[in-house]
Coordinates of C-alpha atoms and ligand atoms in Angstrom, one line a residue:
M1 CA -10.3 126.8 139.6
I2 CA -13.2 124.6 138.7
K3 CA -12.6 125.4 135.1
E4 CA -9.0 124.4 135.4
I5 CA -10.0 121.0 136.9
E6 CA -12.5 120.5 134.1
M7 CA -9.9 121.3 131.6
L8 CA -7.4 118.9 133.1
D9 CA -10.1 116.2 133.3
A10 CA -10.8 116.8 129.6
L11 CA -7.1 116.6 128.8
F12 CA -6.9 113.3 130.6
K13 CA -10.0 111.9 129.0
H14 CA -9.4 113.1 125.5
A15 CA -5.6 112.5 125.3
T16 CA -4.6 110.4 122.3
E17 CA -2.1 108.5 124.4
G18 CA -3.1 106.0 127.1
I19 CA -2.5 107.4 130.5
I20 CA -2.3 105.4 133.7
V21 CA -1.5 106.7 137.1
S22 CA -0.2 104.4 139.8
D23 CA 1.0 104.9 143.3
K24 CA 4.4 104.1 144.8
K25 CA 3.5 100.5 145.2
G26 CA 2.4 100.1 141.7
A27 CA -1.3 100.1 142.3
I28 CA -3.4 101.7 139.6
V29 CA -5.3 104.8 140.7
M30 CA -6.4 106.4 137.5
I31 CA -6.7 105.2 133.9
N32 CA -7.9 107.3 130.9
P33 CA -10.5 106.0 128.3
I34 CA -7.8 105.5 125.7
A35 CA -5.8 103.2 128.1
E36 CA -9.1 101.3 128.9
K37 CA -9.6 100.8 125.2
L38 CA -5.9 99.8 124.6
F39 CA -6.0 97.1 127.3
G40 CA -9.6 96.0 126.8
Y41 CA -10.6 96.7 130.5
N42 CA -13.2 98.8 132.3
K43 CA -11.4 101.2 134.5
D44 CA -13.2 99.7 137.6
E45 CA -11.6 96.4 136.8
L46 CA -8.2 97.9 137.1
I47 CA -8.3 100.4 139.9
G48 CA -6.4 99.0 142.8
K49 CA -4.7 96.3 140.8
T50 CA -0.9 96.4 140.4
I51 CA 0.3 97.8 137.1
E52 CA 1.9 94.3 136.3
V53 CA -1.5 93.0 135.3
L54 CA -1.0 94.9 132.1
I55 CA 2.4 93.3 131.3
P56 CA 3.1 89.9 129.9
R57 CA 3.7 87.4 132.7
R58 CA 7.3 86.7 131.6
Y59 CA 8.3 90.3 132.4
T60 CA 6.5 90.6 135.8
T61 CA 9.5 90.0 138.1
K62 CA 11.8 92.2 136.1
H63 CA 9.2 94.9 135.9
I64 CA 8.7 94.9 139.7
Q65 CA 12.4 95.2 140.3
N66 CA 12.7 98.1 137.8
R67 CA 9.7 99.8 139.3
E68 CA 11.1 99.6 142.8
M69 CA 14.4 101.0 141.6
H70 CA 12.6 103.8 139.8
T71 CA 10.7 104.7 143.0
K72 CA 14.0 105.1 144.8
D73 CA 15.3 107.5 142.2
P74 CA 12.3 109.0 140.5
H75 CA 12.8 111.1 137.3
P76 CA 10.9 111.4 134.1
R77 CA 12.2 109.0 131.4
A78 CA 11.3 106.7 128.5
M79 CA 10.9 103.2 129.6
G80 CA 13.1 100.4 128.3
I81 CA 15.2 102.4 125.9
G82 CA 16.4 100.3 123.0
M83 CA 14.2 97.4 124.0
D84 CA 11.0 96.1 122.4
L85 CA 8.3 96.7 125.0
F86 CA 5.1 94.7 125.1
A87 CA 1.8 95.2 127.0
M88 CA -0.9 92.7 127.7
R89 CA -4.7 93.1 127.1
K90 CA -7.4 91.6 129.2
D91 CA -7.7 88.7 126.8
E92 CA -3.9 88.1 127.4
S93 CA -3.1 89.1 123.8
E94 CA 0.1 91.2 123.5
F95 CA 0.8 94.4 121.6
P96 CA 4.0 96.5 121.2
V97 CA 4.1 99.8 123.1
E98 CA 6.2 102.8 123.7
I99 CA 6.0 104.1 127.3
S100 CA 7.3 107.1 129.1
L101 CA 7.1 107.6 132.8
S102 CA 6.8 110.7 134.9
N103 CA 6.7 111.1 138.7
F104 CA 4.8 113.7 140.6
N105 CA 4.0 114.4 144.2
T106 CA 0.6 115.4 145.7
S107 CA -0.6 116.1 149.2
S108 CA -1.8 112.5 149.3
G109 CA 1.6 111.1 148.2
E110 CA 3.9 110.2 145.3
Y111 CA 2.5 108.9 142.0
I112 CA 3.8 107.7 138.7
M113 CA 2.2 108.6 135.4
S114 CA 2.7 106.3 132.5
F115 CA 2.0 107.4 128.9
I116 CA 1.4 104.5 126.6
I117 CA 1.3 104.5 122.8
D118 CA 0.3 101.4 120.9
I119 CA 3.0 101.1 118.2
T120 CA 1.5 98.0 116.4
E121 CA 1.1 100.0 113.2
R122 CA 4.5 101.5 113.4
K123 CA 6.0 98.1 114.0
K124 CA 4.1 96.7 111.0
Q125 CA 5.5 99.5 108.9
E126 CA 9.0 98.9 110.4
I127 CA 8.7 95.3 109.4
T128 CA 7.5 96.3 105.9
I129 CA 10.4 98.7 105.6
K130 CA 12.8 96.0 106.9
N131 CA 11.4 93.5 104.5
A132 CA 11.8 95.9 101.6
N133 CA 15.3 96.7 102.7
D134 CA 16.1 93.0 103.0
E135 CA 14.7 92.5 99.5
I136 CA 16.8 95.4 98.2
K137 CA 19.8 93.9 99.9
N138 CA 19.1 90.5 98.4
L139 CA 18.6 92.0 95.0
N140 CA 21.9 93.8 95.4
I141 CA 23.6 90.6 96.4
E142 CA 22.1 88.8 93.4
L143 CA 23.1 91.6 91.2
E144 CA 26.7 91.6 92.5
N145 CA 26.7 87.8 92.1
R146 CA 25.5 88.1 88.5
V147 CA 28.0 90.7 87.8
S148 CA 30.9 88.7 89.2
E149 CA 29.6 85.5 87.4
R150 CA 29.5 87.5 84.2
T151 CA 32.9 88.9 84.9
E152 CA 34.2 85.4 85.5
E153 CA 32.6 84.1 82.3
L154 CA 34.2 87.0 80.5
A155 CA 37.6 86.3 82.0
N156 CA 37.2 82.7 81.1
A157 CA 36.3 83.5 77.6
I158 CA 39.3 85.9 77.4
N159 CA 41.5 83.1 78.7
R160 CA 40.1 80.6 76.2
L161 CA 40.8 83.1 73.5
A162 CA 44.3 83.7 74.7
E163 CA 44.8 79.9 74.9
S164 CA 43.6 79.3 71.4
K165 CA 45.7 82.2 70.2
Q166 CA 48.7 80.5 71.8
E167 CA 47.7 77.2 70.2
V168 CA 47.5 78.9 66.8
M169 CA 50.8 80.5 67.4
R170 CA 52.4 77.2 68.5
A171 CA 51.0 75.5 65.4
L172 CA 52.3 78.3 63.2
E173 CA 55.7 78.1 64.9
K174 CA 55.7 74.4 64.3
E175 CA 54.7 74.9 60.8
K176 CA 57.5 77.4 60.4
E177 CA 60.0 75.1 61.9
L178 CA 58.9 72.3 59.6
N179 CA 59.2 74.5 56.6
E180 CA 62.6 75.7 57.7
L181 CA 63.6 72.1 58.2
K182 CA 62.3 71.2 54.7
S183 CA 64.2 74.0 53.0
R184 CA 67.3 73.2 55.1
F185 CA 66.9 69.7 53.9
V186 CA 66.8 70.8 50.3
T187 CA 70.0 72.9 50.8
T188 CA 71.8 70.3 52.8
A189 CA 70.8 67.4 50.6
S190 CA 71.8 69.2 47.4
H191 CA 75.2 70.0 49.1
E192 CA 75.8 66.8 51.0
F193 CA 74.5 64.5 48.2
R194 CA 76.9 66.0 45.7
T195 CA 80.1 64.5 47.2
P196 CA 79.0 60.9 47.6
L197 CA 77.2 60.9 44.3
A198 CA 80.4 62.2 42.6
T199 CA 82.3 59.5 44.4
I200 CA 79.9 56.8 43.2
L201 CA 80.0 58.1 39.7
S202 CA 83.8 58.2 39.4
S203 CA 84.2 54.8 41.2
V204 CA 81.6 53.2 38.9
S205 CA 83.3 54.6 35.8
L206 CA 86.7 53.4 37.1
I207 CA 85.3 50.0 37.9
G208 CA 84.1 49.8 34.3
R209 CA 87.7 50.3 33.1
Y210 CA 89.3 47.8 35.5
N211 CA 88.4 44.7 33.6
L212 CA 91.7 42.8 34.0
Q213 CA 92.1 40.0 36.6
E214 CA 95.0 41.9 38.3
D215 CA 92.7 45.0 38.7
E216 CA 90.8 43.1 41.4
D217 CA 92.2 45.1 44.3
K218 CA 91.4 48.4 42.6
R219 CA 87.9 47.2 41.8
L220 CA 87.4 46.2 45.5
K221 CA 88.7 49.6 46.7
H222 CA 86.1 51.4 44.5
I223 CA 83.3 49.1 45.5
N224 CA 84.1 49.9 49.1
R225 CA 84.0 53.6 48.3
I226 CA 80.7 53.2 46.7
K227 CA 79.4 51.4 49.7
S228 CA 80.6 54.1 52.0
A229 CA 79.1 56.8 49.8
V230 CA 75.8 55.0 49.8
N231 CA 76.0 54.6 53.6
N232 CA 76.6 58.3 53.8
L233 CA 73.5 59.1 51.7
T234 CA 71.4 56.7 53.7
E235 CA 72.6 58.3 56.9
I236 CA 71.6 61.8 55.7
L237 CA 68.2 60.6 54.6
N238 CA 67.7 58.7 57.9
D239 CA 68.5 61.8 59.9
F240 CA 66.0 63.9 58.0
L241 CA 63.4 61.2 58.3
S242 CA 63.9 60.8 62.0
L243 CA 63.8 64.5 62.6
S244 CA 60.6 65.1 60.7
K245 CA 59.0 62.1 62.5
L246 CA 60.2 63.6 65.8
E247 CA 58.8 67.0 64.9
E248 CA 55.4 65.5 64.0
G249 CA 55.4 63.7 67.4
I250 CA 54.7 60.4 65.9
I251 CA 57.6 58.6 67.6
R252 CA 56.6 56.9 70.8
D253 CA 58.5 55.1 73.5
N254 CA 57.6 51.5 73.5
P255 CA 59.7 49.7 76.1
E256 CA 60.2 46.0 75.7
P257 CA 62.4 43.4 77.5
L258 CA 65.8 43.4 75.9
A259 CA 69.0 41.4 76.4
I260 CA 71.4 44.4 76.3
N261 CA 74.6 42.3 75.7
I262 CA 73.2 40.5 72.6
F263 CA 71.6 43.7 71.3
A264 CA 74.9 45.7 71.7
A265 CA 77.1 42.9 70.3
E266 CA 74.9 42.7 67.2
I267 CA 75.0 46.5 66.5
T268 CA 78.8 46.4 67.0
E269 CA 79.2 43.7 64.4
E270 CA 76.9 45.6 62.0
L271 CA 79.0 48.8 62.4
K272 CA 82.3 47.0 62.1
T273 CA 81.6 46.7 58.4
T274 CA 81.6 50.5 58.1
A275 CA 84.7 51.1 60.2
R276 CA 87.9 52.5 58.6
S277 CA 90.8 50.3 58.0
G278 CA 92.5 49.2 61.2
Q279 CA 89.7 50.6 63.4
K280 CA 88.6 48.2 66.1
I281 CA 85.2 48.4 67.9
I282 CA 85.4 46.5 71.2
Y283 CA 82.1 45.9 73.1
K284 CA 81.9 44.7 76.7
H285 CA 79.1 44.2 79.1
L286 CA 80.8 45.3 82.4
G287 CA 78.3 43.9 84.8
G288 CA 74.8 43.8 86.3
S289 CA 71.7 42.2 84.9
K290 CA 71.6 41.8 81.1
L291 CA 67.9 42.2 80.9
V292 CA 66.5 45.7 80.5
N293 CA 63.2 47.1 79.5
I294 CA 63.8 49.7 76.8
D295 CA 62.4 50.7 73.3
K296 CA 64.7 48.6 71.1
Q297 CA 64.3 50.7 67.9
L298 CA 65.1 54.0 69.6
L299 CA 68.0 52.6 71.5
K300 CA 69.4 51.1 68.3
N301 CA 69.2 54.5 66.6
I302 CA 71.0 56.1 69.5
V303 CA 73.8 53.6 69.6
I304 CA 74.2 53.5 65.8
N305 CA 74.5 57.3 65.7
L306 CA 77.1 57.5 68.4
L307 CA 79.1 54.6 67.1
S308 CA 79.0 56.0 63.5
N309 CA 80.3 59.3 64.9
A310 CA 83.1 57.6 66.8
I311 CA 84.1 55.8 63.5
K312 CA 83.7 58.9 61.4
Y313 CA 85.6 61.2 63.7
S314 CA 88.5 58.8 64.4
P315 CA 91.4 58.1 62.1
E316 CA 92.4 54.7 60.9
D317 CA 93.7 52.1 63.3
K318 CA 92.2 53.7 66.4
E319 CA 90.2 51.8 68.9
I320 CA 86.6 52.4 69.9
E321 CA 85.3 51.1 73.2
F322 CA 81.7 50.4 73.7
T323 CA 80.5 49.3 77.2
S324 CA 77.2 48.5 78.9
S325 CA 76.4 48.0 82.5
V326 CA 73.3 47.7 84.6
N327 CA 73.4 48.9 88.3
P328 CA 71.7 47.0 91.1
G329 CA 68.7 49.4 90.8
G330 CA 68.3 48.4 87.2
D331 CA 69.6 51.6 85.5
L332 CA 71.3 51.1 82.2
N333 CA 74.6 52.8 81.5
L334 CA 76.1 52.9 78.0
V335 CA 79.5 54.4 77.2
I336 CA 81.0 55.0 73.7
K337 CA 84.6 56.1 73.8
D338 CA 86.8 56.9 70.8
N339 CA 90.4 58.2 70.4
G340 CA 89.5 60.5 67.6
I341 CA 89.7 64.2 66.7
G342 CA 87.8 65.4 69.8
I343 CA 85.6 68.4 70.1
P344 CA 87.0 72.0 70.6
D345 CA 86.1 73.4 74.0
D346 CA 84.3 76.4 72.4
D347 CA 82.0 74.1 70.4
Q348 CA 81.1 71.7 73.2
P349 CA 78.2 73.8 74.6
L350 CA 76.4 73.8 71.2
L351 CA 77.0 70.2 70.3
F352 CA 73.3 69.0 70.6
E353 CA 72.0 72.0 68.6
R354 CA 70.3 71.2 65.3
F355 CA 72.7 71.5 62.3
F356 CA 75.6 72.3 64.6
R357 CA 79.0 71.1 63.4
A358 CA 82.3 71.6 65.2
K359 CA 85.0 73.6 63.5
N360 CA 87.4 70.6 63.2
A361 CA 84.7 68.6 61.4
A362 CA 84.5 70.8 58.4
N363 CA 86.3 68.3 56.1
I364 CA 84.2 65.4 57.3
E365 CA 80.8 64.8 55.8
G366 CA 77.8 65.3 58.0
T367 CA 74.6 67.3 58.6
G368 CA 74.8 68.3 62.2
L369 CA 71.6 66.5 62.9
G370 CA 72.6 63.2 64.5
L371 CA 73.3 64.3 68.0
N372 CA 70.2 66.5 68.1
I373 CA 68.2 63.5 67.2
V374 CA 70.1 61.3 69.7
K375 CA 69.3 63.7 72.5
K376 CA 65.6 63.8 71.6
Y377 CA 65.5 60.0 71.5
V378 CA 67.3 59.7 74.8
E379 CA 64.8 62.1 76.4
L380 CA 61.9 60.1 74.8
I381 CA 63.0 57.0 76.6
G382 CA 63.5 58.9 79.8
G383 CA 67.3 58.9 79.8
E384 CA 70.2 61.4 80.0
I385 CA 73.1 62.0 77.7
S386 CA 76.5 63.6 78.5
F387 CA 79.9 63.7 77.0
V388 CA 83.5 64.6 77.8
S389 CA 86.0 65.3 75.0
K390 CA 89.5 66.6 74.5
L391 CA 90.7 68.0 71.2
N392 CA 92.9 65.6 69.3
E393 CA 92.6 63.0 72.0
G394 CA 89.1 61.7 71.8
S395 CA 85.5 61.8 73.0
Q396 CA 83.4 59.8 75.4
F397 CA 79.6 59.8 75.2
T398 CA 77.6 58.4 78.2
I399 CA 73.9 57.5 78.3
N400 CA 72.0 56.7 81.5
I401 CA 68.6 55.3 81.3
Q402 CA 66.6 54.8 84.5
H403 CA 65.2 51.4 85.3
K404 CA 61.8 50.7 83.8
D405 CA 59.8 47.9 85.3
I406 CA 60.1 44.8 83.1
G407 CA 56.4 44.4 83.4
Y408 CA 56.2 40.7 84.0
Ligands
ADP501 P1 77.2 65.2 61.9 O1 78.1 64.1 62.3 O2 76.3 64.8 60.8 O3 78.0 66.4 61.6 P2 76.2 65.1 64.6 O4 75.0 65.8 65.1 O5 76.2 63.7 64.8 O6 76.3 65.6 63.1 O7 77.4 65.8 65.3 C1 77.5 67.1 65.5 C2 78.9 67.5 65.5 O8 79.5 67.1 66.7 C3 79.8 67.0 64.5 O9 79.7 67.7 63.3 C4 81.1 67.0 65.1 O10 81.7 68.2 65.0 C5 80.9 66.7 66.5 N1 81.0 65.3 66.9 C6 80.0 64.4 67.2 N2 80.6 63.2 67.6 C7 81.9 63.4 67.6 C8 83.0 62.5 68.0 N3 82.8 61.3 68.4 N4 84.2 63.1 67.9 C9 84.4 64.3 67.5 N5 83.4 65.2 67.2 C10 82.2 64.7 67.2

């Protein structure tokens, strides 16, 4: 029996965990050397004191409550599962601990045995591991960021490449169009120039023969033919010139204040000289302000083109009406109406296409470029063009240009 007590005493003294025995009221009754060392006390200083002297002050109240609860329902358990537990040394410094509790009864009453392990080193290691983990996480995040940065850079580079490929394709396309235009010009010019040049040649040689006074009428007739043939040639050349300028993007919209009634009347007068015999061109300003703010040169080209077509596609003695009006909002409306050959319904949807000519225009000279150019000019000055036409009755072209601030 004595041997057993000695062994138990040795066990208590040489245990590697701190062991403290306290009574039901929390008073310390026994403390082993390891616990003395852990807490920096002599056992005599602790015997009789409540266990709370070994706990940081901020936990005292809570600890007393827990201890009382535990005394009512005693069972062995780990203390504060999932919580960081701290103990307090004599010098009031703190250290992390892991504690398990056990109750036992003796003839002199009920006791609680606390096993205490100082986990400072473990905590340190945990922190080191946590720091290492954090560092790995950060490195991972950095790596992911770098990968996504690189991916983005790569995607951008691919985009830039695709863009420049598109640019090259566009430039090539433009180049191709210009080339087509040029070769089309050569074909059209050689074809379209032939008739007026032949007319000029025959009229000139005839004029040479009409040297009598009474041949005056015939001479005049041929002079007019020459004029009209030269006009025709000039028109073809102008169309090609305008188109290549448009293609090159060198035509800009330069609005300027313009008295629309004077401007339109001047063009009408100019075109009357090219009209067929008996054709009348009547211009009227129907109403609204006469001052607009529009690119004069572009508008002149538009109107000349439409009036020339009205003349060209109308027989002799027919009337051509040209009107302008400006609404209260300042929008300009121009209408050119003829009583000519009209446009077949089937051909109408294609009218503004480059080189397109309606079936019924085959015997009338033209390149099929004028309306295409007109549409582009109208768009350039921010307007809209539309038309209505009836075969053998006539056509009416309408242009609307939204108000542009006069700027002064
Ligand atoms: P072009 O007069 O040189 O043929 P345009 O581009 O000016 O070229 O006109 C295209 C086609 O539209 C003409 O060939 C003609 O068939 C038709 N057209 C244009 N204006 C009129 C009009 N006022 N009356 C009848 N047809 C027209």
